[in-house]
PDB file of C-alpha atoms and ligand atoms in Angstrom:
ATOM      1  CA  UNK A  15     -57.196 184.850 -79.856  1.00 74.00           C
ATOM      2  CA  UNK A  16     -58.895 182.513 -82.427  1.00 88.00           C
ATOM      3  CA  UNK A  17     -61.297 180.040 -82.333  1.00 92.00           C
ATOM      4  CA  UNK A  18     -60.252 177.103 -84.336  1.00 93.00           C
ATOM      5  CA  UNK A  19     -63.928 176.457 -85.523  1.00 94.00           C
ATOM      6  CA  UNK A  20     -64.359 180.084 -86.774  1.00 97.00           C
ATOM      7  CA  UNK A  21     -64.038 180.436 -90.850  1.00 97.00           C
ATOM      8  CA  UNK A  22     -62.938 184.067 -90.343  1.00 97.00           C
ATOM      9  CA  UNK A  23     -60.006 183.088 -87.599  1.00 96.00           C
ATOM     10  CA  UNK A  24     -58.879 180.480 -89.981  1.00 95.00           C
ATOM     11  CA  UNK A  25     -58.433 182.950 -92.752  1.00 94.00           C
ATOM     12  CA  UNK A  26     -61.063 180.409 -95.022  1.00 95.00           C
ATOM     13  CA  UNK A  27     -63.438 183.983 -95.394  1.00 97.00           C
ATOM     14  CA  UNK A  28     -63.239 186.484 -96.536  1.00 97.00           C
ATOM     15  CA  UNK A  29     -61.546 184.720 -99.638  1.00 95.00           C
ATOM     16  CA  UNK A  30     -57.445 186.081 -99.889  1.00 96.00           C
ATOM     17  CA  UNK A  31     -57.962 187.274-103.097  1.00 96.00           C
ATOM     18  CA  UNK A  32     -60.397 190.007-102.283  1.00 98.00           C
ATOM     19  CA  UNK A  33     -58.174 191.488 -99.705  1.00 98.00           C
ATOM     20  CA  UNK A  34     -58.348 195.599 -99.654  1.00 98.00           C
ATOM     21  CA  UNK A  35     -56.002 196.621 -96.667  1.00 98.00           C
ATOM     22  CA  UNK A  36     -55.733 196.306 -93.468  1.00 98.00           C
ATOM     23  CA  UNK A  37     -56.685 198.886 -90.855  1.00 98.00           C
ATOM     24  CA  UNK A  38     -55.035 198.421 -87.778  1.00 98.00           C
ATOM     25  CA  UNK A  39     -57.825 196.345 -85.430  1.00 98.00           C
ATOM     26  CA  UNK A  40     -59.696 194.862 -88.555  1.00 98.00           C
ATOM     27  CA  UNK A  41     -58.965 193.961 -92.310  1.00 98.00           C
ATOM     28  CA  UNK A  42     -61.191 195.588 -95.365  1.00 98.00           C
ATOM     29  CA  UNK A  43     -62.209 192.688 -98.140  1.00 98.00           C
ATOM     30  CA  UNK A  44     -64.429 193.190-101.228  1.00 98.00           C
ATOM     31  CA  UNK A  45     -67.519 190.891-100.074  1.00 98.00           C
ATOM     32  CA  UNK A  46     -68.033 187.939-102.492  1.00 96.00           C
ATOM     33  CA  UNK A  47     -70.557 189.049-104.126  1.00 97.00           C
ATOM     34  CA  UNK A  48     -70.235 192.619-106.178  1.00 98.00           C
ATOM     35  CA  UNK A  49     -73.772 192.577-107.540  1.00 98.00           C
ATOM     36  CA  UNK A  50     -74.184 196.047-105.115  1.00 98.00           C
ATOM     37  CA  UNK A  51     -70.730 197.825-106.376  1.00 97.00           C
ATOM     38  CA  UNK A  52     -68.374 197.963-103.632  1.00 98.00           C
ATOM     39  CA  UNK A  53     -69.885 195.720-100.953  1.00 98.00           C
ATOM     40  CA  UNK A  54     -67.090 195.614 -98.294  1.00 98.00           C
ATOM     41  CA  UNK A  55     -66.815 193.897 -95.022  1.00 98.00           C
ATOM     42  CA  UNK A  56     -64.760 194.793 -92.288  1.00 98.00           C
ATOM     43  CA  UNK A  57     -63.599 191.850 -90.630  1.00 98.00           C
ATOM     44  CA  UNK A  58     -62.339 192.247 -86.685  1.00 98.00           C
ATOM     45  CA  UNK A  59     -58.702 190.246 -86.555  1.00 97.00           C
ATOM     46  CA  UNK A  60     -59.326 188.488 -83.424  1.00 96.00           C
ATOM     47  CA  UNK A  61     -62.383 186.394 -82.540  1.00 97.00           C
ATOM     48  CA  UNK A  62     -65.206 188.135 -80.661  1.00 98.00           C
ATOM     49  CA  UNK A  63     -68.829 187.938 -81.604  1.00 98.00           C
ATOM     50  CA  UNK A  64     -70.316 190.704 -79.823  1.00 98.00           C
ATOM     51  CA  UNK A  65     -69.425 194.421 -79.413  1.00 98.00           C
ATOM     52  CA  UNK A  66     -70.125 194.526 -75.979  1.00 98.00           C
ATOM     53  CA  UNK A  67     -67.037 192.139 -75.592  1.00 98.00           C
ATOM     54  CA  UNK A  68     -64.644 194.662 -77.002  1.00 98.00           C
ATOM     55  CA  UNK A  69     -62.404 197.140 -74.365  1.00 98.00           C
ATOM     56  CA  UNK A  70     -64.248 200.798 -74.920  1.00 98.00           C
ATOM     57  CA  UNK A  71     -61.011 202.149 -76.317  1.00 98.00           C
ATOM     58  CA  UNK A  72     -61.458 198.739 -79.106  1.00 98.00           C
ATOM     59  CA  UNK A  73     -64.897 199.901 -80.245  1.00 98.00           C
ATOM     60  CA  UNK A  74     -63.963 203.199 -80.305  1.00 98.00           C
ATOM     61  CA  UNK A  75     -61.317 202.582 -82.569  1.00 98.00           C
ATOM     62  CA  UNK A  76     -63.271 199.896 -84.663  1.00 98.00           C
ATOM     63  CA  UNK A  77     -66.238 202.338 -85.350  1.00 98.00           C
ATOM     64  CA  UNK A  78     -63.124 204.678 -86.571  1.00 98.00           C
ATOM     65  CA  UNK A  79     -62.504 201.701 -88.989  1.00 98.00           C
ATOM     66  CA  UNK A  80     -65.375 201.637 -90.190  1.00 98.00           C
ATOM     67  CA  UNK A  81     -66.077 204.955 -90.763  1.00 98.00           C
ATOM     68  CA  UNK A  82     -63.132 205.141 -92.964  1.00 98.00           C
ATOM     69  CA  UNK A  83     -64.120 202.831 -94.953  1.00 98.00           C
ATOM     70  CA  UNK A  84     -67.800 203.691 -95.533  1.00 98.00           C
ATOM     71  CA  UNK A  85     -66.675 207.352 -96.121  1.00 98.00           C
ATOM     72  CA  UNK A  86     -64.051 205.689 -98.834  1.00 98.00           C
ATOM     73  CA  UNK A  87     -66.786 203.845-100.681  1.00 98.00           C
ATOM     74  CA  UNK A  88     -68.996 206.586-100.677  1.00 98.00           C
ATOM     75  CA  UNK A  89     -66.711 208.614-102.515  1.00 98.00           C
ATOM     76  CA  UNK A  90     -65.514 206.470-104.677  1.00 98.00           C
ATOM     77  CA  UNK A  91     -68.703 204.575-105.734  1.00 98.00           C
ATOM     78  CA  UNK A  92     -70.599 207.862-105.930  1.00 98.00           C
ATOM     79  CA  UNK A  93     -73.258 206.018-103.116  1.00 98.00           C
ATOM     80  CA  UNK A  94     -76.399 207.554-102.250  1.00 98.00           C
ATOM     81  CA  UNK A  95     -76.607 205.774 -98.818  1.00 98.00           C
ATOM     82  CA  UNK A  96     -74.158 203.564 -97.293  1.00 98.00           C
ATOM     83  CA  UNK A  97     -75.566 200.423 -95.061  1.00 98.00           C
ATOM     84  CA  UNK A  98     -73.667 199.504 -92.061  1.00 98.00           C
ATOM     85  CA  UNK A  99     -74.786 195.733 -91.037  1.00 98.00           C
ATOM     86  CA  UNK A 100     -73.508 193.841 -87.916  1.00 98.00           C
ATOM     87  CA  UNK A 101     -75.466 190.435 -88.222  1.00 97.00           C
ATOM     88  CA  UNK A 102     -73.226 187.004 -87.481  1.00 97.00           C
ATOM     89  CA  UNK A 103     -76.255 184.994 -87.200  1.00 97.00           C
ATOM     90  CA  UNK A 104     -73.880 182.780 -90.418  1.00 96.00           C
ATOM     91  CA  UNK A 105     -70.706 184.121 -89.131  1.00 97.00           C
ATOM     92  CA  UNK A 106     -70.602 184.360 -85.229  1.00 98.00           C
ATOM     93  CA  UNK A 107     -67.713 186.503 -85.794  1.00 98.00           C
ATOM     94  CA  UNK A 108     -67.697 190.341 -85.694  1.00 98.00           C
ATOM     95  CA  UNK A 109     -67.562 191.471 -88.762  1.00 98.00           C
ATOM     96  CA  UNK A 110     -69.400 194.708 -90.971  1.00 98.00           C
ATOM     97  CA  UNK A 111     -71.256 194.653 -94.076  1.00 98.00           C
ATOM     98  CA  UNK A 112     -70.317 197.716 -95.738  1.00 98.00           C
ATOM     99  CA  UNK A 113     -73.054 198.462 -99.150  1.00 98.00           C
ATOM    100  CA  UNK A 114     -73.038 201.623-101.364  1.00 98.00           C
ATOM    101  CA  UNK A 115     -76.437 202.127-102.170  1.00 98.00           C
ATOM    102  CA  UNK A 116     -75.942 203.794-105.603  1.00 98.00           C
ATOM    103  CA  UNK A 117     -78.464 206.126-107.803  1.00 97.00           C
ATOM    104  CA  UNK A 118     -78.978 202.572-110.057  1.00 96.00           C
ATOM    105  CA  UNK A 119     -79.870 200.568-106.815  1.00 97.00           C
ATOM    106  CA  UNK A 120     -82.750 198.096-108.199  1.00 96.00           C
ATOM    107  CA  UNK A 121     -84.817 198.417-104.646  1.00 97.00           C
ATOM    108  CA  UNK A 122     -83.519 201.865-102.567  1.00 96.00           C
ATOM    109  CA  UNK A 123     -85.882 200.833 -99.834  1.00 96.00           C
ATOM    110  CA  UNK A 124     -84.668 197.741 -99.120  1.00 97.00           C
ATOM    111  CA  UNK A 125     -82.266 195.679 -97.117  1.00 97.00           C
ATOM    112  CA  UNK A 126     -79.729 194.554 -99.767  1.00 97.00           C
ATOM    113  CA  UNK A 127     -80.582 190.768 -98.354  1.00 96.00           C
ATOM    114  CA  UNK A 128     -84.045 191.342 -99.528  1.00 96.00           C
ATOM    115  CA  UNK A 129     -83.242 192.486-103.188  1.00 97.00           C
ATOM    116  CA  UNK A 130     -82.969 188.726-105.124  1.00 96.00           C
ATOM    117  CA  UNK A 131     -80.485 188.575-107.188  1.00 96.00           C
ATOM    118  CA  UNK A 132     -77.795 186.491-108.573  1.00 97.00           C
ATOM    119  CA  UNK A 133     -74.419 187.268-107.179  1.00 97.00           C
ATOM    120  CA  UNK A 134     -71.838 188.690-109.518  1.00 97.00           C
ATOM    121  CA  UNK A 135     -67.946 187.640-109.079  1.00 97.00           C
ATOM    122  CA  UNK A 136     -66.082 189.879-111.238  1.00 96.00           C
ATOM    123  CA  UNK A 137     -63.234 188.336-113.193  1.00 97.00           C
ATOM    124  CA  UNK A 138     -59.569 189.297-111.261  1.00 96.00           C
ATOM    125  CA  UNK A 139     -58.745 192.446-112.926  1.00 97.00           C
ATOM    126  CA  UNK A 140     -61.994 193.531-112.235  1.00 97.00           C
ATOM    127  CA  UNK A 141     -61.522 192.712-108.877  1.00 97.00           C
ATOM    128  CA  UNK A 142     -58.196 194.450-108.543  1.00 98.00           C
ATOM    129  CA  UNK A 143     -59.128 197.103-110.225  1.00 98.00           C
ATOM    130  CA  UNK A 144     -61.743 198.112-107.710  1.00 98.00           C
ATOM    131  CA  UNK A 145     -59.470 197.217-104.520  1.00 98.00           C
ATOM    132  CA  UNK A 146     -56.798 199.535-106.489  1.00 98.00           C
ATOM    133  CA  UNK A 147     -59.620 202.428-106.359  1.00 98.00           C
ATOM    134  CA  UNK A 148     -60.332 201.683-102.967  1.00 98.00           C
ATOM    135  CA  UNK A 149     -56.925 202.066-101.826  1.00 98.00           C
ATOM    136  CA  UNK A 150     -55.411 205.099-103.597  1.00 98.00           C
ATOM    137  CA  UNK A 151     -58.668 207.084-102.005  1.00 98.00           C
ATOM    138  CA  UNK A 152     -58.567 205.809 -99.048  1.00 98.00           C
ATOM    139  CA  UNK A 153     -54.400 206.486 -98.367  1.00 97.00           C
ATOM    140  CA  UNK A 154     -56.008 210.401 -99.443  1.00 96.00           C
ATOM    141  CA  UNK A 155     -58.186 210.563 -96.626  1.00 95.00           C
ATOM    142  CA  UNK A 156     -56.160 208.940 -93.832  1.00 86.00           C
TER     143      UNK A 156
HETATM  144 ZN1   ZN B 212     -63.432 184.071 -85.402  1.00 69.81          ZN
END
């Protein structure tokens, strides 16, 4: 099920290039913007905006997802904290803001949307290099 006006069901976002793996009800991308190391988001591969839309046995498994991949990024990115966000007020589509929170983080105590900044976009290999490092630890703990 997709809804033709949806950026995420029409594959526009997350951008292709950042693609991780997928994970059986939802797809792992390296968010846009890597000025917090290892921003992820989780994207959900059909269209639903709310969690209370999901079958129990859905969310179950989605919050197993999840949990992967926070416990992935923690490892690898040495995080202090993980953040787990579930907004959609840009993208009414049900998708989770992953953030290691690492011992360098410029404001610990806030929400990484408060913490102005200008986004970094790491060159390709950069990129890759990080999805590569997400991947070989995360096929280790699965
Ligand atoms: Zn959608």
């Amino acid at each position: 099920m997709t809804d033709p006006t949806c950026k995420a069901c029409q594959g526009i976002w997350p951008q292709a290039d950042h693609f991780i793996t997928d994970l059986g009800l939802s797809q792992a991308y390296l968010h846009e913007d890597q000025f917090f190391k290892g921003w992820t988001v989780v994207v959900f591969r059909r269209h639903a905006t709310e969690l209370f839309q999901l079958a129990p046995t859905e969310r179950m498994q989605l919050m197993e997802e999840v949990t992967l991949v926070a416990k992935t990024l923690a490892q690898v990115f040495d995080a202090r904290k993980i953040n787990y966000e579930l907004l959609g007020n840009q993208l009414p589509h049900i998708h989770w803001h992953l953030i290691p929170r690492l011992a360098t983080d410029p404001a610990p105590l806030e929400p990484v949307w408060r913490v102005q900044h200008e986004p970094i976009q790491p060159p390709a290999h950069e990129l890759q290099a990080s999805i590569e490092r997400i991947k070989d630890a995360m096929a280790k703990l699965r």
